[in-house]
Coordinates of C-alpha atoms in Angstrom, one line a residue:
M1021 CA 43.8 -35.4 -82.3
D1022 CA 43.5 -37.9 -79.4
T1023 CA 46.8 -39.3 -78.3
L1024 CA 47.9 -41.5 -75.4
G1025 CA 49.3 -38.4 -73.8
T1026 CA 45.9 -36.6 -73.8
W1027 CA 44.0 -39.7 -72.7
G1028 CA 46.3 -41.3 -70.1
E1029 CA 46.5 -44.9 -69.1
R1030 CA 43.2 -45.1 -67.2
R1031 CA 41.1 -43.8 -70.1
L1032 CA 43.0 -46.1 -72.5
I1033 CA 42.2 -49.1 -70.4
D1034 CA 38.5 -48.2 -70.2
H1035 CA 38.4 -47.8 -73.9
L1036 CA 40.2 -51.1 -74.7
R1037 CA 37.9 -52.9 -72.3
Q1038 CA 35.0 -52.2 -74.5
R1039 CA 36.8 -53.6 -77.5
L1040 CA 37.9 -56.9 -76.0
P1041 CA 35.2 -59.5 -75.6
A1042 CA 35.2 -61.9 -72.6
G1043 CA 34.4 -65.6 -72.8
P1044 CA 32.0 -67.5 -70.5
D1045 CA 34.9 -68.8 -68.5
V1046 CA 36.2 -65.3 -67.7
R1047 CA 35.2 -64.2 -64.2
C1048 CA 37.1 -60.9 -64.3
G1049 CA 38.9 -59.4 -67.3
I1050 CA 40.5 -56.0 -67.7
G1051 CA 40.3 -53.7 -64.7
D1052 CA 41.8 -55.6 -61.8
D1053 CA 45.2 -56.7 -60.6
T1054 CA 44.9 -59.9 -62.6
A1055 CA 42.4 -61.5 -64.9
V1056 CA 40.4 -64.4 -63.3
V1057 CA 39.6 -67.4 -65.4
R1058 CA 37.6 -70.5 -64.5
A1059 CA 39.8 -73.6 -64.7
E1060 CA 38.2 -76.3 -66.9
D1061 CA 39.4 -79.2 -64.9
K1062 CA 38.0 -80.5 -61.7
S1063 CA 40.5 -78.8 -59.4
G1064 CA 37.9 -76.4 -58.1
E1065 CA 40.2 -73.5 -58.8
D1066 CA 40.2 -70.2 -60.7
L1067 CA 43.4 -69.1 -62.5
L1068 CA 44.9 -65.7 -62.1
L1069 CA 46.7 -64.3 -65.2
T1070 CA 48.9 -61.2 -65.1
S1071 CA 51.7 -59.6 -67.1
D1072 CA 54.1 -56.8 -66.4
A1073 CA 57.2 -55.2 -67.7
V1074 CA 60.3 -53.5 -66.4
I1075 CA 62.1 -51.2 -68.9
A1076 CA 65.5 -49.5 -68.6
G1077 CA 65.1 -45.8 -68.0
R1078 CA 61.5 -46.2 -66.9
H1079 CA 61.5 -48.8 -64.1
F1080 CA 65.3 -49.1 -63.4
L1081 CA 68.6 -47.4 -64.2
P1082 CA 71.5 -48.9 -66.1
T1083 CA 73.5 -48.6 -62.8
D1084 CA 71.1 -50.7 -60.8
A1085 CA 72.2 -54.2 -59.9
P1086 CA 70.9 -56.7 -62.4
A1087 CA 69.8 -59.1 -59.6
D1088 CA 67.6 -56.2 -58.1
V1089 CA 66.1 -55.6 -61.6
G1090 CA 65.2 -59.3 -61.9
H1091 CA 63.8 -59.2 -58.3
K1092 CA 61.6 -56.3 -59.3
A1093 CA 60.4 -57.9 -62.5
I1094 CA 59.1 -61.0 -60.8
G1095 CA 58.0 -59.1 -57.7
R1096 CA 55.6 -57.0 -59.6
A1097 CA 53.8 -60.1 -61.0
L1098 CA 53.8 -61.7 -57.5
S1099 CA 52.3 -58.5 -56.0
D1100 CA 49.5 -58.6 -58.5
I1101 CA 48.7 -62.2 -57.6
A1102 CA 49.0 -61.3 -53.9
A1103 CA 46.4 -58.6 -54.3
M1104 CA 43.9 -61.2 -55.5
G1105 CA 44.7 -63.5 -52.5
G1106 CA 46.3 -66.0 -54.9
V1107 CA 48.9 -68.7 -54.9
P1108 CA 51.7 -68.2 -57.4
R1109 CA 52.2 -71.0 -59.9
W1110 CA 54.1 -70.4 -63.1
A1111 CA 55.8 -67.6 -65.0
L1112 CA 57.3 -66.8 -68.4
I1113 CA 59.9 -64.1 -68.9
D1114 CA 60.4 -62.4 -72.3
L1115 CA 63.9 -60.9 -72.4
V1116 CA 64.5 -57.9 -74.7
A1117 CA 68.1 -56.7 -74.9
P1118 CA 70.7 -55.0 -77.1
P1119 CA 73.2 -57.3 -78.6
D1120 CA 76.1 -55.7 -76.7
T1121 CA 74.6 -56.6 -73.3
A1122 CA 77.1 -58.6 -71.2
V1123 CA 76.0 -62.1 -70.5
T1124 CA 76.9 -61.6 -66.8
V1125 CA 74.1 -58.9 -66.7
I1126 CA 71.6 -61.4 -68.0
E1127 CA 72.8 -64.0 -65.5
G1128 CA 72.3 -61.4 -62.7
L1129 CA 68.7 -60.6 -63.9
Y1130 CA 67.7 -64.2 -63.9
D1131 CA 69.5 -64.9 -60.6
G1132 CA 67.4 -62.2 -58.9
A1133 CA 64.2 -63.4 -60.5
V1134 CA 64.7 -67.0 -59.6
R1135 CA 65.6 -66.3 -56.0
L1136 CA 62.4 -64.3 -55.4
A1137 CA 60.2 -66.7 -57.4
A1138 CA 61.5 -69.7 -55.5
R1139 CA 60.7 -68.0 -52.2
H1140 CA 57.1 -67.9 -53.2
G1141 CA 56.7 -71.2 -55.0
L1142 CA 56.6 -69.6 -58.5
A1143 CA 58.2 -71.7 -61.2
I1144 CA 59.8 -69.8 -64.1
I1145 CA 59.2 -72.2 -67.0
G1146 CA 60.1 -70.4 -70.2
G1147 CA 59.7 -67.2 -72.3
D1148 CA 61.3 -65.6 -75.3
T1149 CA 64.3 -63.5 -76.3
T1150 CA 64.5 -60.8 -78.8
Q1151 CA 66.8 -58.0 -79.8
S1152 CA 66.2 -54.3 -79.3
T1153 CA 67.9 -51.1 -78.3
T1154 CA 66.6 -51.2 -74.7
L1155 CA 67.0 -53.7 -71.9
E1156 CA 63.5 -55.0 -70.9
L1157 CA 62.0 -57.9 -69.0
H1158 CA 58.3 -58.8 -69.7
V1159 CA 56.8 -61.2 -67.2
F1160 CA 53.6 -63.3 -67.7
A1161 CA 52.6 -65.1 -64.5
V1162 CA 49.8 -67.5 -63.5
G1163 CA 48.4 -68.0 -60.0
S1164 CA 45.4 -69.8 -58.6
V1165 CA 42.7 -69.4 -55.9
P1166 CA 39.9 -71.6 -54.8
R1167 CA 36.9 -71.1 -57.1
D1168 CA 35.2 -67.7 -56.6
A1169 CA 37.6 -66.8 -53.9
A1170 CA 39.6 -64.1 -55.7
V1171 CA 39.5 -60.8 -53.9
L1172 CA 38.5 -58.2 -56.5
R1173 CA 38.7 -54.4 -56.4
S1174 CA 34.9 -54.3 -56.8
G1175 CA 33.8 -55.7 -53.5
A1176 CA 34.1 -52.7 -51.2
R1177 CA 30.8 -51.4 -49.6
P1178 CA 30.0 -48.2 -47.8
G1179 CA 31.0 -48.5 -44.1
D1180 CA 33.9 -50.9 -44.9
I1181 CA 37.2 -49.9 -43.2
L1182 CA 40.3 -49.1 -45.3
L1183 CA 43.5 -50.7 -44.2
V1184 CA 47.1 -50.9 -45.5
T1185 CA 50.0 -53.2 -44.8
G1186 CA 53.5 -51.8 -44.1
A1187 CA 54.3 -48.1 -44.6
L1188 CA 54.3 -45.9 -47.7
G1189 CA 56.4 -43.4 -49.6
G1190 CA 60.0 -42.9 -50.5
S1191 CA 60.3 -46.0 -52.7
R1192 CA 62.7 -44.1 -55.0
A1193 CA 65.4 -44.5 -52.3
G1194 CA 65.8 -48.1 -53.4
R1195 CA 62.8 -50.0 -52.0
H1196 CA 61.1 -50.0 -55.5
L1197 CA 63.8 -52.6 -56.5
R1198 CA 63.9 -54.6 -53.3
F1199 CA 60.3 -54.7 -52.0
A1200 CA 58.8 -57.8 -50.5
P1201 CA 55.5 -58.8 -52.3
R1202 CA 52.9 -59.6 -49.7
V1203 CA 52.0 -63.0 -51.1
A1204 CA 51.3 -65.0 -47.9
E1205 CA 49.5 -62.0 -46.4
G1206 CA 47.3 -61.7 -49.4
Q1207 CA 46.3 -65.4 -49.2
W1208 CA 45.5 -64.9 -45.5
L1209 CA 43.4 -61.9 -46.2
R1210 CA 41.0 -63.9 -48.5
A1211 CA 39.1 -64.7 -45.3
W1212 CA 38.7 -61.0 -44.3
A1213 CA 39.0 -58.6 -47.2
T1214 CA 36.0 -57.4 -49.3
A1215 CA 38.3 -55.6 -51.9
M1216 CA 42.0 -55.4 -52.4
I1217 CA 44.7 -53.9 -54.6
D1218 CA 48.5 -53.6 -54.5
L1219 CA 49.9 -50.1 -54.2
S1220 CA 51.9 -49.7 -57.4
D1221 CA 50.8 -46.3 -58.6
G1222 CA 50.4 -44.5 -55.3
L1223 CA 47.7 -44.6 -52.6
A1224 CA 45.8 -41.6 -54.0
T1225 CA 45.5 -43.3 -57.4
D1226 CA 45.0 -46.9 -56.3
L1227 CA 42.4 -46.1 -53.8
R1228 CA 40.4 -44.5 -56.6
H1229 CA 40.6 -47.8 -58.5
I1230 CA 38.8 -49.6 -55.6
A1231 CA 36.2 -46.8 -55.4
T1232 CA 35.6 -46.8 -59.1
R1233 CA 35.2 -50.5 -59.5
S1234 CA 33.1 -50.7 -56.3
G1235 CA 30.8 -47.8 -57.2
T1236 CA 31.6 -46.0 -54.0
G1237 CA 33.5 -43.1 -52.5
A1238 CA 36.2 -43.1 -49.8
R1239 CA 37.5 -41.0 -46.9
L1240 CA 41.2 -41.2 -46.0
D1241 CA 42.5 -40.0 -42.6
A1242 CA 45.7 -38.1 -43.2
Q1243 CA 47.1 -38.6 -39.8
A1244 CA 46.6 -42.4 -39.9
V1245 CA 48.6 -43.1 -43.1
P1246 CA 51.8 -44.9 -42.1
I1247 CA 54.8 -43.2 -43.7
T1248 CA 58.3 -44.7 -44.2
P1249 CA 61.5 -43.2 -42.7
A1250 CA 62.7 -42.9 -46.3
A1251 CA 59.8 -40.5 -47.1
H1252 CA 60.5 -38.5 -44.0
G1253 CA 64.1 -38.2 -45.1
L1254 CA 63.5 -36.8 -48.6
T1255 CA 64.4 -33.1 -49.0
D1256 CA 62.2 -31.8 -51.8
A1257 CA 59.1 -29.7 -52.1
H1258 CA 56.8 -32.5 -51.1
T1259 CA 55.7 -33.4 -47.6
P1260 CA 56.2 -36.9 -46.3
L1261 CA 52.4 -37.4 -46.6
A1262 CA 52.4 -36.3 -50.2
H1263 CA 55.1 -38.9 -50.9
A1264 CA 53.0 -41.6 -49.1
L1265 CA 50.0 -40.7 -51.3
T1266 CA 51.7 -40.3 -54.6
D1267 CA 55.2 -41.9 -54.9
G1268 CA 53.9 -45.4 -55.9
E1269 CA 55.9 -48.6 -56.1
D1270 CA 55.3 -49.4 -52.5
Y1271 CA 53.8 -52.8 -53.4
E1272 CA 51.9 -53.0 -50.1
L1273 CA 48.3 -54.2 -50.0
L1274 CA 45.4 -51.8 -49.6
F1275 CA 42.2 -53.5 -48.7
T1276 CA 38.8 -53.2 -47.1
V1277 CA 37.1 -55.0 -44.2
P1278 CA 33.6 -54.7 -42.9
A1279 CA 33.5 -52.5 -39.8
A1280 CA 31.9 -55.2 -37.7
R1281 CA 34.8 -57.5 -38.4
L1282 CA 37.6 -55.0 -37.9
D1283 CA 38.6 -55.8 -34.3
A1284 CA 38.6 -59.5 -34.9
M1285 CA 40.7 -59.1 -38.1
L1286 CA 43.3 -56.9 -36.4
N1287 CA 43.6 -59.2 -33.4
A1288 CA 44.1 -62.2 -35.8
W1289 CA 46.6 -60.2 -37.9
R1290 CA 48.7 -59.3 -34.9
A1291 CA 48.8 -62.9 -33.8
T1292 CA 50.0 -64.0 -37.3
W1293 CA 52.2 -61.3 -38.8
T1294 CA 55.0 -59.0 -37.7
I1295 CA 54.5 -56.3 -40.3
P1296 CA 52.0 -53.6 -39.3
C1297 CA 48.5 -53.3 -40.6
T1298 CA 46.9 -49.9 -40.2
P1299 CA 43.3 -48.7 -40.6
I1300 CA 43.5 -45.5 -42.6
G1301 CA 39.9 -44.5 -43.5
A1302 CA 36.6 -45.8 -44.7
I1303 CA 34.5 -46.5 -47.8
T1304 CA 31.6 -44.0 -48.2
A1305 CA 28.4 -44.0 -50.2
D1306 CA 29.4 -40.7 -51.9
T1307 CA 30.1 -42.3 -55.3
G1308 CA 33.1 -41.1 -57.1
H1309 CA 34.2 -38.7 -54.4
L1310 CA 37.5 -39.3 -52.5
R1311 CA 38.2 -37.1 -49.5
L1312 CA 41.3 -36.5 -47.4
R1313 CA 40.6 -35.6 -43.7
A1314 CA 43.3 -33.6 -41.9
A1315 CA 44.0 -33.9 -38.2
D1316 CA 41.8 -30.8 -37.5
G1317 CA 38.8 -32.5 -39.3
V1318 CA 38.9 -30.4 -42.4
E1319 CA 38.3 -32.4 -45.5
T1320 CA 39.6 -31.7 -49.0
D1321 CA 39.4 -33.6 -52.3
L1322 CA 41.9 -36.4 -52.7
L1323 CA 43.2 -36.0 -56.2
P1324 CA 44.6 -39.0 -58.2
N1325 CA 48.1 -37.5 -58.3
G1326 CA 50.0 -40.8 -58.3
F1327 CA 51.8 -42.2 -61.3
E1328 CA 49.9 -42.7 -64.6
H1329 CA 51.6 -44.0 -67.8
F1330 CA 51.5 -41.6 -70.8
R1331 CA 50.9 -38.6 -68.5
S1332 CA 53.4 -38.7 -65.6
P1333 CA 57.0 -37.7 -66.3

């Protein structure tokens, strides 16, 4: 019998995509960081629609500060909009909670959500409340981009250079709750990026999403991947590089730029931003094949060992 556990999230999404029709005003449906819908007014914009959830025991612990949980709930939606190069507009929050939840906890959740939303011009304008046995926040958010300007996962071409903002790995040390969604940087990258995604499931997995949607392959240079001090400080069986490739919840931006524009893009980046931006590989014509090149030049298959719902513990 087929189950979600045997299929995994990615196969489920591909299966559902075939069952969900798209209207003539839908530029991009299932399969990207947000859906992209043509606005019917004369604003000259496309709307970006995304939804996400944070659930106790899966995305946060009962001991985590409520304000941090609210920050994460809104931050995940903001990161999706950032990955499309979008401007945040509005959000709804559905609150799911046990009846014995302290009101002060709910106040903390919303305080954290409102603070981050206000920082990026996102207005929280409503939602729903319902009772359950688990504390959950479900966020639906809307952003906008100039018409046809959304940066999709499908725009990468062989020869494009892969780049990433910030550093990766070790998010479990607390950064998964207190990350900074790269909203302004994503908008800036609309002028440069051919494809983009936010790193929520891990570099090894999310890079495959770009390659799959673009019909390409990719080569990642192991020694170029920027790794956080937190990943270097973990004392388990995995190397810092393995953490950078698979931990997930970094919420940095992975994107591609044509090789001919790389130097100009990096010079403009350094003149504009203080966070690092690092070339880490290239898009290849070897469709479906992702390779990891070590410092000695030896290449191995890059496996999608990041997080996947219904399969990962």
